Amino acid sequence: MGAIPIPHEQWAQVIEKDGELSFKKIPVPKPAPDQVLVQIRYSGVCHTDLHALTNDWPLPRKTPVVGGHEGAGIVIAKGPLVTSVNIGDAVGIKWLNSSCMVCTYCMKGDEPLCPHAELSGYTVDGSFQQYALANALHCARIPEGTDLAAIAPVLCAGLTVYKGLKESGARPGELVAIVGAGGGLGSIAIQYAKAMGMHVIAIDGGMEKGEACKKLGAESYVDFMSCKDLVEEVKRVSDGEGPHAVLLLAPQEKPFQQATSYVRSKGVVVCIGLPAGARVSMPVFDTVVRMITVKGSYVGNREDTQEAIDFFSRGMIHAPIKIVGLSEVGKVFEMMEQNKIVGRYVLDMSR
């Protein structure tokens, strides 16, 4: 493929200071020797992007910074050291933009734990812009002909929940409770769990989310807003024993305090959501005698990424998305803060 014209300026959503977005024109960056320049067509909006905006995590954020880390687009330029990606390839920009590849974590395939990792939309500019940079080794490979709007949420939401399900150790035929099942991560987690042969108990609030979860394949729905005793209700819909695994995706702290009370003995509680300032606590005696495991799960590595994309490519994952323009991301954040989002919002970079 021949050279593709590259403009000097582009539209972007820039965090100028905590809590303030600016929709403005900025220069189009040039790729370093090991980078590719991606023309972003679509980018998903994640709750992490809201944390980046408010800067409420104990993790230093670059300022100013272009947010976003679910960018799907086409490679239009590359550095001289890049041999694994070609001009015209469809790729994805993920939360993990790059890692050192030589530390003990990277050597073992745990690149997200690299102490020198760079994070899209947080420590380096992300995908809320029309042209973005990515490390060639870390960008996701997207099969030719893929719907780029549809796959955008898989690059973070899909990858994150798929990795969490793997970390849970749940096997086909076992019960998995997904807390925050009606949100962006949860709506995709239900589908991955079903594709992996698990039975899903969806936990969230409100009838609309309940209906959405059932349509996606959840066999049971527990509404925390209406049930009198959430712990007993979860046990009731899981044979009285509780689920074999629990995925905590909610952006609030309370679910993290409840999960060990209803997971079955020798079950696994996986913490994925990151409520600001939240803590996990559990009764030591009960945790020991029931042999409960509580663990964290971060984003997946490069192998996890391609596995998650493969599920999508085989038609097993259909992220429920709503497409709006890049200029409207502020409205998406407002709905996110009010817990009004069902599914996932995806930004169209052309408007």
PDB file of N, CA, C and O in Angstrom, residues 177 179 201-204 221-243 246 248 254-265 269 281 283 286 290 292:
ATOM      1  N   ALA A 177     -20.947 -15.473  39.218  1.00  0.00           N
ATOM      2  CA  ALA A 177     -21.724 -14.263  39.487  1.00  0.00           C
ATOM      3  C   ALA A 177     -20.948 -13.066  38.957  1.00  0.00           C
ATOM      4  O   ALA A 177     -19.747 -12.933  39.224  1.00  0.00           O
ATOM      5  N   VAL A 179     -20.920  -9.063  39.064  1.00  0.00           N
ATOM      6  CA  VAL A 179     -21.457  -7.902  39.766  1.00  0.00           C
ATOM      7  C   VAL A 179     -21.165  -6.645  38.946  1.00  0.00           C
ATOM      8  O   VAL A 179     -20.008  -6.353  38.646  1.00  0.00           O
ATOM      9  N   ILE A 201     -24.898 -15.704  36.747  1.00  0.00           N
ATOM     10  CA  ILE A 201     -25.802 -14.983  37.637  1.00  0.00           C
ATOM     11  C   ILE A 201     -25.427 -13.509  37.513  1.00  0.00           C
ATOM     12  O   ILE A 201     -24.308 -13.118  37.857  1.00  0.00           O
ATOM     13  N   ALA A 202     -26.322 -12.703  36.983  1.00  0.00           N
ATOM     14  CA  ALA A 202     -26.059 -11.274  36.808  1.00  0.00           C
ATOM     15  C   ALA A 202     -26.547 -10.511  38.037  1.00  0.00           C
ATOM     16  O   ALA A 202     -27.650 -10.740  38.518  1.00  0.00           O
ATOM     17  N   ILE A 203     -25.723  -9.595  38.530  1.00  0.00           N
ATOM     18  CA  ILE A 203     -26.088  -8.763  39.681  1.00  0.00           C
ATOM     19  C   ILE A 203     -25.918  -7.301  39.291  1.00  0.00           C
ATOM     20  O   ILE A 203     -24.851  -6.873  38.853  1.00  0.00           O
ATOM     21  N   ASP A 204     -27.009  -6.544  39.412  1.00  0.00           N
ATOM     22  CA  ASP A 204     -26.974  -5.115  39.103  1.00  0.00           C
ATOM     23  C   ASP A 204     -28.263  -4.503  39.633  1.00  0.00           C
ATOM     24  O   ASP A 204     -29.002  -5.164  40.377  1.00  0.00           O
ATOM     25  N   TYR A 221     -31.009 -13.162  37.451  1.00  0.00           N
ATOM     26  CA  TYR A 221     -30.696 -11.746  37.682  1.00  0.00           C
ATOM     27  C   TYR A 221     -31.083 -11.384  39.104  1.00  0.00           C
ATOM     28  O   TYR A 221     -32.209 -11.635  39.549  1.00  0.00           O
ATOM     29  N   VAL A 222     -30.128 -10.807  39.836  1.00  0.00           N
ATOM     30  CA  VAL A 222     -30.373 -10.349  41.201  1.00  0.00           C
ATOM     31  C   VAL A 222     -30.288  -8.826  41.203  1.00  0.00           C
ATOM     32  O   VAL A 222     -29.240  -8.258  40.873  1.00  0.00           O
ATOM     33  N   ASP A 223     -31.408  -8.189  41.555  1.00  0.00           N
ATOM     34  CA  ASP A 223     -31.501  -6.732  41.562  1.00  0.00           C
ATOM     35  C   ASP A 223     -31.200  -6.232  42.975  1.00  0.00           C
ATOM     36  O   ASP A 223     -32.013  -6.376  43.883  1.00  0.00           O
ATOM     37  N   PHE A 224     -30.040  -5.627  43.150  1.00  0.00           N
ATOM     38  CA  PHE A 224     -29.656  -5.169  44.490  1.00  0.00           C
ATOM     39  C   PHE A 224     -30.539  -4.022  44.973  1.00  0.00           C
ATOM     40  O   PHE A 224     -30.613  -3.740  46.179  1.00  0.00           O
ATOM     41  N   MET A 225     -31.242  -3.377  44.051  1.00  0.00           N
ATOM     42  CA  MET A 225     -32.093  -2.258  44.437  1.00  0.00           C
ATOM     43  C   MET A 225     -33.426  -2.717  45.032  1.00  0.00           C
ATOM     44  O   MET A 225     -34.061  -1.976  45.779  1.00  0.00           O
ATOM     45  N   SER A 226     -33.839  -3.924  44.698  1.00  0.00           N
ATOM     46  CA  SER A 226     -35.163  -4.373  45.143  1.00  0.00           C
ATOM     47  C   SER A 226     -35.142  -5.582  46.078  1.00  0.00           C
ATOM     48  O   SER A 226     -36.095  -5.776  46.834  1.00  0.00           O
ATOM     49  N   CYS A 227     -34.087  -6.384  46.046  1.00  0.00           N
ATOM     50  CA  CYS A 227     -34.092  -7.567  46.914  1.00  0.00           C
ATOM     51  C   CYS A 227     -33.772  -7.168  48.366  1.00  0.00           C
ATOM     52  O   CYS A 227     -32.989  -6.255  48.618  1.00  0.00           O
ATOM     53  N   LYS A 228     -34.383  -7.870  49.310  1.00  0.00           N
ATOM     54  CA  LYS A 228     -34.218  -7.533  50.724  1.00  0.00           C
ATOM     55  C   LYS A 228     -32.873  -7.998  51.277  1.00  0.00           C
ATOM     56  O   LYS A 228     -32.301  -7.352  52.152  1.00  0.00           O
ATOM     57  N   ASP A 229     -32.390  -9.138  50.808  1.00  0.00           N
ATOM     58  CA  ASP A 229     -31.128  -9.692  51.307  1.00  0.00           C
ATOM     59  C   ASP A 229     -30.343 -10.219  50.111  1.00  0.00           C
ATOM     60  O   ASP A 229     -30.587 -11.331  49.636  1.00  0.00           O
ATOM     61  N   LEU A 230     -29.407  -9.434  49.624  1.00  0.00           N
ATOM     62  CA  LEU A 230     -28.672  -9.809  48.413  1.00  0.00           C
ATOM     63  C   LEU A 230     -27.912 -11.112  48.602  1.00  0.00           C
ATOM     64  O   LEU A 230     -27.901 -11.968  47.708  1.00  0.00           O
ATOM     65  N   VAL A 231     -27.264 -11.286  49.729  1.00  0.00           N
ATOM     66  CA  VAL A 231     -26.464 -12.495  49.972  1.00  0.00           C
ATOM     67  C   VAL A 231     -27.334 -13.746  49.875  1.00  0.00           C
ATOM     68  O   VAL A 231     -26.994 -14.712  49.181  1.00  0.00           O
ATOM     69  N   GLU A 232     -28.465 -13.735  50.536  1.00  0.00           N
ATOM     70  CA  GLU A 232     -29.349 -14.904  50.519  1.00  0.00           C
ATOM     71  C   GLU A 232     -29.964 -15.126  49.146  1.00  0.00           C
ATOM     72  O   GLU A 232     -30.169 -16.275  48.720  1.00  0.00           O
ATOM     73  N   GLU A 233     -30.240 -14.042  48.426  1.00  0.00           N
ATOM     74  CA  GLU A 233     -30.829 -14.178  47.090  1.00  0.00           C
ATOM     75  C   GLU A 233     -29.828 -14.802  46.113  1.00  0.00           C
ATOM     76  O   GLU A 233     -30.188 -15.648  45.290  1.00  0.00           O
ATOM     77  N   VAL A 234     -28.564 -14.377  46.202  1.00  0.00           N
ATOM     78  CA  VAL A 234     -27.541 -14.963  45.321  1.00  0.00           C
ATOM     79  C   VAL A 234     -27.383 -16.452  45.622  1.00  0.00           C
ATOM     80  O   VAL A 234     -27.291 -17.277  44.710  1.00  0.00           O
ATOM     81  N   LYS A 235     -27.385 -16.801  46.888  1.00  0.00           N
ATOM     82  CA  LYS A 235     -27.289 -18.223  47.252  1.00  0.00           C
ATOM     83  C   LYS A 235     -28.502 -18.998  46.741  1.00  0.00           C
ATOM     84  O   LYS A 235     -28.382 -20.135  46.260  1.00  0.00           O
ATOM     85  N   ARG A 236     -29.677 -18.380  46.845  1.00  0.00           N
ATOM     86  CA  ARG A 236     -30.911 -19.065  46.440  1.00  0.00           C
ATOM     87  C   ARG A 236     -30.877 -19.443  44.964  1.00  0.00           C
ATOM     88  O   ARG A 236     -31.314 -20.541  44.590  1.00  0.00           O
ATOM     89  N   VAL A 237     -30.360 -18.539  44.118  1.00  0.00           N
ATOM     90  CA  VAL A 237     -30.351 -18.812  42.682  1.00  0.00           C
ATOM     91  C   VAL A 237     -29.132 -19.637  42.258  1.00  0.00           C
ATOM     92  O   VAL A 237     -28.946 -19.899  41.071  1.00  0.00           O
ATOM     93  N   SER A 238     -28.329 -20.049  43.225  1.00  0.00           N
ATOM     94  CA  SER A 238     -27.158 -20.886  42.914  1.00  0.00           C
ATOM     95  C   SER A 238     -27.154 -22.140  43.786  1.00  0.00           C
ATOM     96  O   SER A 238     -26.170 -22.443  44.465  1.00  0.00           O
ATOM     97  N   ASP A 239     -28.287 -22.815  43.800  1.00  0.00           N
ATOM     98  CA  ASP A 239     -28.428 -24.116  44.487  1.00  0.00           C
ATOM     99  C   ASP A 239     -28.181 -24.051  45.987  1.00  0.00           C
ATOM    100  O   ASP A 239     -27.859 -25.071  46.607  1.00  0.00           O
ATOM    101  N   GLY A 240     -28.285 -22.861  46.558  1.00  0.00           N
ATOM    102  CA  GLY A 240     -28.085 -22.720  47.993  1.00  0.00           C
ATOM    103  C   GLY A 240     -26.634 -22.697  48.428  1.00  0.00           C
ATOM    104  O   GLY A 240     -26.333 -22.420  49.598  1.00  0.00           O
ATOM    105  N   GLU A 241     -25.721 -22.954  47.497  1.00  0.00           N
ATOM    106  CA  GLU A 241     -24.292 -23.032  47.840  1.00  0.00           C
ATOM    107  C   GLU A 241     -23.521 -21.763  47.496  1.00  0.00           C
ATOM    108  O   GLU A 241     -22.454 -21.515  48.024  1.00  0.00           O
ATOM    109  N   GLY A 242     -24.064 -20.987  46.561  1.00  0.00           N
ATOM    110  CA  GLY A 242     -23.339 -19.820  46.075  1.00  0.00           C
ATOM    111  C   GLY A 242     -22.590 -20.140  44.794  1.00  0.00           C
ATOM    112  O   GLY A 242     -22.368 -21.312  44.460  1.00  0.00           O
ATOM    113  N   PRO A 243     -22.188 -19.138  44.035  1.00  0.00           N
ATOM    114  CA  PRO A 243     -21.451 -19.354  42.780  1.00  0.00           C
ATOM    115  C   PRO A 243     -20.024 -19.832  43.028  1.00  0.00           C
ATOM    116  O   PRO A 243     -19.450 -19.591  44.091  1.00  0.00           O
ATOM    117  N   VAL A 246     -16.863 -15.219  41.521  1.00  0.00           N
ATOM    118  CA  VAL A 246     -17.517 -13.916  41.480  1.00  0.00           C
ATOM    119  C   VAL A 246     -16.574 -12.938  40.786  1.00  0.00           C
ATOM    120  O   VAL A 246     -15.399 -12.839  41.143  1.00  0.00           O
ATOM    121  N   LEU A 248     -16.079  -9.036  40.292  1.00  0.00           N
ATOM    122  CA  LEU A 248     -16.504  -7.745  40.822  1.00  0.00           C
ATOM    123  C   LEU A 248     -16.103  -6.641  39.850  1.00  0.00           C
ATOM    124  O   LEU A 248     -14.938  -6.262  39.764  1.00  0.00           O
ATOM    125  N   LYS A 254     -19.218  -1.232  48.150  1.00  0.00           N
ATOM    126  CA  LYS A 254     -20.025  -2.200  48.899  1.00  0.00           C
ATOM    127  C   LYS A 254     -19.979  -3.621  48.348  1.00  0.00           C
ATOM    128  O   LYS A 254     -19.834  -4.581  49.118  1.00  0.00           O
ATOM    129  N   PRO A 255     -20.089  -3.835  47.030  1.00  0.00           N
ATOM    130  CA  PRO A 255     -20.035  -5.209  46.522  1.00  0.00           C
ATOM    131  C   PRO A 255     -18.746  -5.947  46.883  1.00  0.00           C
ATOM    132  O   PRO A 255     -18.748  -7.182  47.009  1.00  0.00           O
ATOM    133  N   PHE A 256     -17.664  -5.206  47.067  1.00  0.00           N
ATOM    134  CA  PHE A 256     -16.392  -5.833  47.416  1.00  0.00           C
ATOM    135  C   PHE A 256     -16.405  -6.363  48.849  1.00  0.00           C
ATOM    136  O   PHE A 256     -15.605  -7.221  49.201  1.00  0.00           O
ATOM    137  N   GLN A 257     -17.314  -5.830  49.675  1.00  0.00           N
ATOM    138  CA  GLN A 257     -17.426  -6.301  51.055  1.00  0.00           C
ATOM    139  C   GLN A 257     -18.419  -7.451  51.182  1.00  0.00           C
ATOM    140  O   GLN A 257     -18.421  -8.168  52.170  1.00  0.00           O
ATOM    141  N   GLN A 258     -19.264  -7.625  50.168  1.00  0.00           N
ATOM    142  CA  GLN A 258     -20.321  -8.635  50.250  1.00  0.00           C
ATOM    143  C   GLN A 258     -19.937  -9.989  49.655  1.00  0.00           C
ATOM    144  O   GLN A 258     -20.452 -11.029  50.076  1.00  0.00           O
ATOM    145  N   ALA A 259     -19.054  -9.984  48.684  1.00  0.00           N
ATOM    146  CA  ALA A 259     -18.856 -11.173  47.844  1.00  0.00           C
ATOM    147  C   ALA A 259     -18.434 -12.421  48.600  1.00  0.00           C
ATOM    148  O   ALA A 259     -18.891 -13.529  48.292  1.00  0.00           O
ATOM    149  N   THR A 260     -17.567 -12.288  49.595  1.00  0.00           N
ATOM    150  CA  THR A 260     -17.119 -13.491  50.306  1.00  0.00           C
ATOM    151  C   THR A 260     -18.234 -14.112  51.135  1.00  0.00           C
ATOM    152  O   THR A 260     -18.123 -15.259  51.556  1.00  0.00           O
ATOM    153  N   SER A 261     -19.322 -13.373  51.339  1.00  0.00           N
ATOM    154  CA  SER A 261     -20.437 -13.907  52.118  1.00  0.00           C
ATOM    155  C   SER A 261     -21.320 -14.843  51.298  1.00  0.00           C
ATOM    156  O   SER A 261     -22.040 -15.664  51.859  1.00  0.00           O
ATOM    157  N   TYR A 262     -21.278 -14.700  49.963  1.00  0.00           N
ATOM    158  CA  TYR A 262     -22.148 -15.568  49.156  1.00  0.00           C
ATOM    159  C   TYR A 262     -21.399 -16.485  48.195  1.00  0.00           C
ATOM    160  O   TYR A 262     -22.010 -17.379  47.610  1.00  0.00           O
ATOM    161  N   VAL A 263     -20.091 -16.287  47.974  1.00  0.00           N
ATOM    162  CA  VAL A 263     -19.369 -17.229  47.130  1.00  0.00           C
ATOM    163  C   VAL A 263     -19.337 -18.585  47.837  1.00  0.00           C
ATOM    164  O   VAL A 263     -19.282 -18.655  49.062  1.00  0.00           O
ATOM    165  N   ARG A 264     -19.387 -19.672  47.096  1.00  0.00           N
ATOM    166  CA  ARG A 264     -19.415 -20.991  47.736  1.00  0.00           C
ATOM    167  C   ARG A 264     -18.051 -21.342  48.311  1.00  0.00           C
ATOM    168  O   ARG A 264     -17.038 -20.744  47.948  1.00  0.00           O
ATOM    169  N   SER A 265     -18.009 -22.303  49.195  1.00  0.00           N
ATOM    170  CA  SER A 265     -16.752 -22.744  49.784  1.00  0.00           C
ATOM    171  C   SER A 265     -15.783 -23.173  48.691  1.00  0.00           C
ATOM    172  O   SER A 265     -16.172 -23.800  47.706  1.00  0.00           O
ATOM    173  N   VAL A 269     -13.118 -15.124  44.434  1.00  0.00           N
ATOM    174  CA  VAL A 269     -13.625 -13.771  44.226  1.00  0.00           C
ATOM    175  C   VAL A 269     -12.549 -12.985  43.473  1.00  0.00           C
ATOM    176  O   VAL A 269     -11.418 -12.877  43.947  1.00  0.00           O
ATOM    177  N   SER A 281     -12.450  -6.124  52.535  1.00  0.00           N
ATOM    178  CA  SER A 281     -12.323  -6.739  53.861  1.00  0.00           C
ATOM    179  C   SER A 281     -13.139  -8.019  53.878  1.00  0.00           C
ATOM    180  O   SER A 281     -14.104  -8.167  53.132  1.00  0.00           O
ATOM    181  N   PRO A 283     -14.079 -11.649  56.722  1.00  0.00           N
ATOM    182  CA  PRO A 283     -13.842 -12.299  58.006  1.00  0.00           C
ATOM    183  C   PRO A 283     -12.776 -13.379  57.852  1.00  0.00           C
ATOM    184  O   PRO A 283     -12.894 -14.270  57.000  1.00  0.00           O
ATOM    185  N   ASP A 286     -13.976 -17.234  58.494  1.00  0.00           N
ATOM    186  CA  ASP A 286     -14.803 -17.764  57.417  1.00  0.00           C
ATOM    187  C   ASP A 286     -13.977 -17.986  56.151  1.00  0.00           C
ATOM    188  O   ASP A 286     -14.140 -18.988  55.445  1.00  0.00           O
ATOM    189  N   ARG A 290     -13.544 -21.948  54.990  1.00  0.00           N
ATOM    190  CA  ARG A 290     -14.250 -22.225  53.731  1.00  0.00           C
ATOM    191  C   ARG A 290     -13.308 -22.167  52.521  1.00  0.00           C
ATOM    192  O   ARG A 290     -13.732 -22.358  51.399  1.00  0.00           O
ATOM    193  N   ILE A 292     -11.701 -19.788  50.899  1.00  0.00           N
ATOM    194  CA  ILE A 292     -12.065 -18.809  49.876  1.00  0.00           C
ATOM    195  C   ILE A 292     -10.814 -18.085  49.372  1.00  0.00           C
ATOM    196  O   ILE A 292      -9.930 -17.724  50.155  1.00  0.00           O
TER     197      ILE A 292
END
